[in-house]
PDB file of C-alpha atoms and ligand atoms in Angstrom:
ATOM      1  CA  MET A 138     -44.929 -27.286  32.296  1.00  0.00           C
ATOM      2  CA  SER A 139     -46.469 -29.469  34.955  1.00  0.00           C
ATOM      3  CA  ASP A 140     -47.171 -33.153  34.820  1.00  0.00           C
ATOM      4  CA  PRO A 141     -50.974 -33.532  34.933  1.00  0.00           C
ATOM      5  CA  GLN A 142     -50.500 -36.532  37.226  1.00  0.00           C
ATOM      6  CA  GLN A 143     -48.804 -34.288  39.741  1.00  0.00           C
ATOM      7  CA  SER A 144     -51.635 -31.950  40.618  1.00  0.00           C
ATOM      8  CA  SER A 145     -54.627 -32.670  42.781  1.00  0.00           C
ATOM      9  CA  ASP A 146     -58.216 -32.701  41.607  1.00  0.00           C
ATOM     10  CA  THR A 147     -59.181 -29.279  42.944  1.00  0.00           C
ATOM     11  CA  VAL A 148     -59.553 -25.845  41.411  1.00  0.00           C
ATOM     12  CA  PHE A 149     -55.849 -25.329  42.180  1.00  0.00           C
ATOM     13  CA  GLY A 150     -54.989 -28.584  40.435  1.00  0.00           C
ATOM     14  CA  ALA A 151     -56.859 -27.229  37.416  1.00  0.00           C
ATOM     15  CA  ILE A 152     -54.802 -24.016  37.619  1.00  0.00           C
ATOM     16  CA  VAL A 153     -51.560 -26.046  37.802  1.00  0.00           C
ATOM     17  CA  ARG A 154     -52.646 -27.998  34.745  1.00  0.00           C
ATOM     18  CA  GLY A 155     -53.546 -24.776  32.911  1.00  0.00           C
ATOM     19  CA  GLU A 156     -57.199 -25.802  32.605  1.00  0.00           C
ATOM     20  CA  ILE A 157     -58.498 -22.619  34.200  1.00  0.00           C
ATOM     21  CA  PRO A 158     -56.834 -19.223  33.967  1.00  0.00           C
ATOM     22  CA  ALA A 159     -54.993 -17.494  36.759  1.00  0.00           C
ATOM     23  CA  GLU A 160     -52.721 -14.473  36.942  1.00  0.00           C
ATOM     24  CA  ILE A 161     -49.464 -16.283  37.586  1.00  0.00           C
ATOM     25  CA  VAL A 162     -46.773 -14.068  39.101  1.00  0.00           C
ATOM     26  CA  TYR A 163     -44.085 -16.694  39.725  1.00  0.00           C
ATOM     27  CA  GLU A 164     -43.471 -20.314  38.789  1.00  0.00           C
ATOM     28  CA  ASP A 165     -40.729 -22.897  38.858  1.00  0.00           C
ATOM     29  CA  ASP A 166     -40.448 -26.668  38.633  1.00  0.00           C
ATOM     30  CA  ASP A 167     -42.056 -27.255  42.027  1.00  0.00           C
ATOM     31  CA  CYS A 168     -44.566 -24.478  42.630  1.00  0.00           C
ATOM     32  CA  ILE A 169     -46.645 -21.727  41.104  1.00  0.00           C
ATOM     33  CA  ALA A 170     -47.852 -18.426  42.575  1.00  0.00           C
ATOM     34  CA  PHE A 171     -50.920 -16.572  41.344  1.00  0.00           C
ATOM     35  CA  ARG A 172     -53.166 -13.720  42.455  1.00  0.00           C
ATOM     36  CA  ASP A 173     -56.110 -14.623  44.670  1.00  0.00           C
ATOM     37  CA  LEU A 174     -59.500 -14.265  42.968  1.00  0.00           C
ATOM     38  CA  ASN A 175     -60.904 -12.505  46.039  1.00  0.00           C
ATOM     39  CA  PRO A 176     -57.990 -10.431  47.362  1.00  0.00           C
ATOM     40  CA  GLN A 177     -57.958  -9.480  51.030  1.00  0.00           C
ATOM     41  CA  ALA A 178     -55.114  -6.964  50.628  1.00  0.00           C
ATOM     42  CA  PRO A 179     -53.600  -4.937  47.776  1.00  0.00           C
ATOM     43  CA  VAL A 180     -51.167  -7.842  47.330  1.00  0.00           C
ATOM     44  CA  HIS A 181     -52.728 -11.272  47.838  1.00  0.00           C
ATOM     45  CA  VAL A 182     -50.888 -14.089  46.113  1.00  0.00           C
ATOM     46  CA  LEU A 183     -51.268 -17.839  46.627  1.00  0.00           C
ATOM     47  CA  VAL A 184     -48.152 -20.025  46.505  1.00  0.00           C
ATOM     48  CA  ILE A 185     -48.943 -23.681  45.843  1.00  0.00           C
ATOM     49  CA  PRO A 186     -46.944 -26.833  45.147  1.00  0.00           C
ATOM     50  CA  ARG A 187     -47.506 -28.408  41.744  1.00  0.00           C
ATOM     51  CA  ILE A 188     -47.976 -31.814  43.372  1.00  0.00           C
ATOM     52  CA  ALA A 189     -51.004 -32.810  45.380  1.00  0.00           C
ATOM     53  CA  VAL A 190     -50.568 -32.047  49.089  1.00  0.00           C
ATOM     54  CA  SER A 191     -53.911 -31.446  50.769  1.00  0.00           C
ATOM     55  CA  GLY A 192     -52.552 -29.036  53.352  1.00  0.00           C
ATOM     56  CA  LEU A 193     -50.290 -28.723  56.360  1.00  0.00           C
ATOM     57  CA  GLN A 194     -52.374 -31.436  58.007  1.00  0.00           C
ATOM     58  CA  GLU A 195     -50.253 -33.708  55.763  1.00  0.00           C
ATOM     59  CA  ALA A 196     -46.945 -31.960  56.477  1.00  0.00           C
ATOM     60  CA  ASP A 197     -45.452 -35.101  58.020  1.00  0.00           C
ATOM     61  CA  GLN A 198     -46.011 -36.943  54.728  1.00  0.00           C
ATOM     62  CA  ALA A 199     -44.677 -34.134  52.539  1.00  0.00           C
ATOM     63  CA  ASP A 200     -41.127 -33.519  51.355  1.00  0.00           C
ATOM     64  CA  PRO A 201     -39.526 -31.116  53.860  1.00  0.00           C
ATOM     65  CA  ALA A 202     -37.489 -29.614  51.025  1.00  0.00           C
ATOM     66  CA  LEU A 203     -40.701 -28.827  49.166  1.00  0.00           C
ATOM     67  CA  LEU A 204     -42.208 -27.157  52.241  1.00  0.00           C
ATOM     68  CA  GLY A 205     -39.062 -25.049  52.632  1.00  0.00           C
ATOM     69  CA  HIS A 206     -39.106 -24.237  48.943  1.00  0.00           C
ATOM     70  CA  LEU A 207     -42.644 -22.854  49.245  1.00  0.00           C
ATOM     71  CA  MET A 208     -41.472 -20.491  51.992  1.00  0.00           C
ATOM     72  CA  GLN A 209     -38.623 -19.279  49.797  1.00  0.00           C
ATOM     73  CA  ALA A 210     -41.027 -18.838  46.896  1.00  0.00           C
ATOM     74  CA  ALA A 211     -43.224 -16.707  49.190  1.00  0.00           C
ATOM     75  CA  GLN A 212     -40.204 -14.493  49.857  1.00  0.00           C
ATOM     76  CA  THR A 213     -39.478 -14.244  46.147  1.00  0.00           C
ATOM     77  CA  VAL A 214     -43.067 -13.194  45.494  1.00  0.00           C
ATOM     78  CA  ALA A 215     -43.056 -10.641  48.324  1.00  0.00           C
ATOM     79  CA  ARG A 216     -39.828  -9.120  47.022  1.00  0.00           C
ATOM     80  CA  GLN A 217     -41.133  -9.077  43.457  1.00  0.00           C
ATOM     81  CA  GLU A 218     -44.335  -7.369  44.655  1.00  0.00           C
ATOM     82  CA  GLY A 219     -42.293  -4.642  46.384  1.00  0.00           C
ATOM     83  CA  LEU A 220     -43.169  -5.642  49.939  1.00  0.00           C
ATOM     84  CA  ASP A 221     -39.651  -5.785  51.415  1.00  0.00           C
ATOM     85  CA  ALA A 222     -39.867  -2.408  53.115  1.00  0.00           C
ATOM     86  CA  SER A 223     -43.516  -2.397  54.152  1.00  0.00           C
ATOM     87  CA  GLY A 224     -43.672  -5.975  55.433  1.00  0.00           C
ATOM     88  CA  TRP A 225     -45.890  -8.882  54.539  1.00  0.00           C
ATOM     89  CA  ARG A 226     -47.601 -11.914  56.008  1.00  0.00           C
ATOM     90  CA  VAL A 227     -47.846 -15.587  55.170  1.00  0.00           C
ATOM     91  CA  VAL A 228     -51.048 -17.381  56.191  1.00  0.00           C
ATOM     92  CA  VAL A 229     -51.841 -21.072  55.865  1.00  0.00           C
ATOM     93  CA  ASN A 230     -55.360 -22.053  56.847  1.00  0.00           C
ATOM     94  CA  VAL A 231     -55.508 -25.661  58.030  1.00  0.00           C
ATOM     95  CA  GLY A 232     -58.905 -27.300  58.088  1.00  0.00           C
ATOM     96  CA  GLU A 233     -62.413 -25.955  57.680  1.00  0.00           C
ATOM     97  CA  ALA A 234     -62.650 -24.219  61.046  1.00  0.00           C
ATOM     98  CA  ALA A 235     -59.515 -22.252  60.213  1.00  0.00           C
ATOM     99  CA  GLY A 236     -61.013 -21.186  56.887  1.00  0.00           C
ATOM    100  CA  GLN A 237     -59.404 -23.675  54.507  1.00  0.00           C
ATOM    101  CA  THR A 238     -61.709 -24.030  51.510  1.00  0.00           C
ATOM    102  CA  VAL A 239     -59.381 -25.636  48.956  1.00  0.00           C
ATOM    103  CA  PRO A 240     -57.715 -28.961  49.888  1.00  0.00           C
ATOM    104  CA  HIS A 241     -54.492 -28.231  48.022  1.00  0.00           C
ATOM    105  CA  LEU A 242     -51.740 -26.696  50.162  1.00  0.00           C
ATOM    106  CA  HIS A 243     -51.454 -22.948  49.628  1.00  0.00           C
ATOM    107  CA  LEU A 244     -49.589 -20.120  51.298  1.00  0.00           C
ATOM    108  CA  HIS A 245     -51.376 -16.783  51.245  1.00  0.00           C
ATOM    109  CA  VAL A 246     -48.866 -13.948  50.770  1.00  0.00           C
ATOM    110  CA  LEU A 247     -50.519 -10.735  51.919  1.00  0.00           C
ATOM    111  CA  GLY A 248     -49.251  -7.172  51.950  1.00  0.00           C
ATOM    112  CA  GLY A 249     -49.642  -3.620  50.756  1.00  0.00           C
ATOM    113  CA  ARG A 250     -51.654  -2.455  53.774  1.00  0.00           C
ATOM    114  CA  ALA A 251     -51.340  -2.496  57.564  1.00  0.00           C
ATOM    115  CA  LEU A 252     -52.204  -6.003  58.757  1.00  0.00           C
ATOM    116  CA  THR A 253     -53.834  -6.295  62.146  1.00  0.00           C
ATOM    117  CA  TRP A 254     -53.092  -8.930  64.777  1.00  0.00           C
ATOM    118  CA  PRO A 255     -54.531 -11.293  65.815  1.00  0.00           C
ATOM    119  CA  PRO A 256     -56.203 -12.456  62.618  1.00  0.00           C
ATOM    120  CA  GLY A 257     -59.892 -13.202  63.010  1.00  0.00           C
TER     121      GLY A 257
HETATM  122  P1  5GP B 561     -58.396 -20.883  51.821  1.00  0.00           P
HETATM  123  O1  5GP B 561     -59.710 -20.286  52.237  1.00  0.00           O
HETATM  124  O2  5GP B 561     -58.546 -22.348  51.425  1.00  0.00           O
HETATM  125  O3  5GP B 561     -57.285 -20.673  52.805  1.00  0.00           O
HETATM  126  O4  5GP B 561     -57.950 -20.104  50.537  1.00  0.00           O
HETATM  127  C1  5GP B 561     -58.453 -20.350  49.273  1.00  0.00           C
HETATM  128  C2  5GP B 561     -58.289 -19.092  48.468  1.00  0.00           C
HETATM  129  O5  5GP B 561     -58.395 -19.427  47.107  1.00  0.00           O
HETATM  130  C3  5GP B 561     -59.332 -18.032  48.744  1.00  0.00           C
HETATM  131  O6  5GP B 561     -58.670 -16.845  49.191  1.00  0.00           O
HETATM  132  C4  5GP B 561     -60.029 -17.842  47.412  1.00  0.00           C
HETATM  133  O7  5GP B 561     -60.349 -16.511  47.145  1.00  0.00           O
HETATM  134  C5  5GP B 561     -59.023 -18.386  46.428  1.00  0.00           C
HETATM  135  N1  5GP B 561     -59.590 -18.979  45.239  1.00  0.00           N
HETATM  136  C6  5GP B 561     -60.597 -19.895  45.181  1.00  0.00           C
HETATM  137  N2  5GP B 561     -60.845 -20.262  43.914  1.00  0.00           N
HETATM  138  C7  5GP B 561     -59.961 -19.568  43.149  1.00  0.00           C
HETATM  139  C8  5GP B 561     -59.719 -19.529  41.740  1.00  0.00           C
HETATM  140  O8  5GP B 561     -60.346 -20.197  40.940  1.00  0.00           O
HETATM  141  N3  5GP B 561     -58.741 -18.699  41.309  1.00  0.00           N
HETATM  142  C9  5GP B 561     -57.989 -17.944  42.173  1.00  0.00           C
HETATM  143  N4  5GP B 561     -57.047 -17.155  41.649  1.00  0.00           N
HETATM  144  N5  5GP B 561     -58.197 -17.964  43.505  1.00  0.00           N
HETATM  145  C10 5GP B 561     -59.168 -18.764  43.990  1.00  0.00           C
END
C-alpha cells in the first residue's frame, strides 16, 4: 500500500492512507481511483496521485510521467466503467473560482449521461 509520507494532509490524503473509507475502483503504485461522494453523473470517479500534488497549478513542479499516468488511469477507469461507447469527460478544477475544493490533484471522470457543453 501507500507510504503515509507520500500523501498530502487533505481528505484525499486520508483516503490514500486508508484512514477514511472510499469505494476504490482502481489502484496501482502511483494513483488510486474512487467514486465521488457527491456524484454529478451516473459514473463519477476521482483519479488522484498517491503523492501530494496540490493541483495543476503545480504541474510544472510535478513529474510529467505521473501526470501522463493519471490520464491513462482515467482511460482505464472509463473502460472499466463501460463508458467506451457512450463517451466520457475528464475535468480538473484548478483553484477556488474554478470549483476546486480539495488541494490534492484529482481528475474527475464523468459519464453515463449526456454531458452538456460548456460546463458551468
Ligand atoms: P473539486 O471540487 O475539488 O474539483 O472536487 C472535489 C470532489 O471531491 C467533489 O466532487 C466532492 O464531492 C468529492 N469529495 C469530497 N470529499 C470526499 C470524500 O471524503 N470522499 C469522496 N469519495 N469524495 C469526496
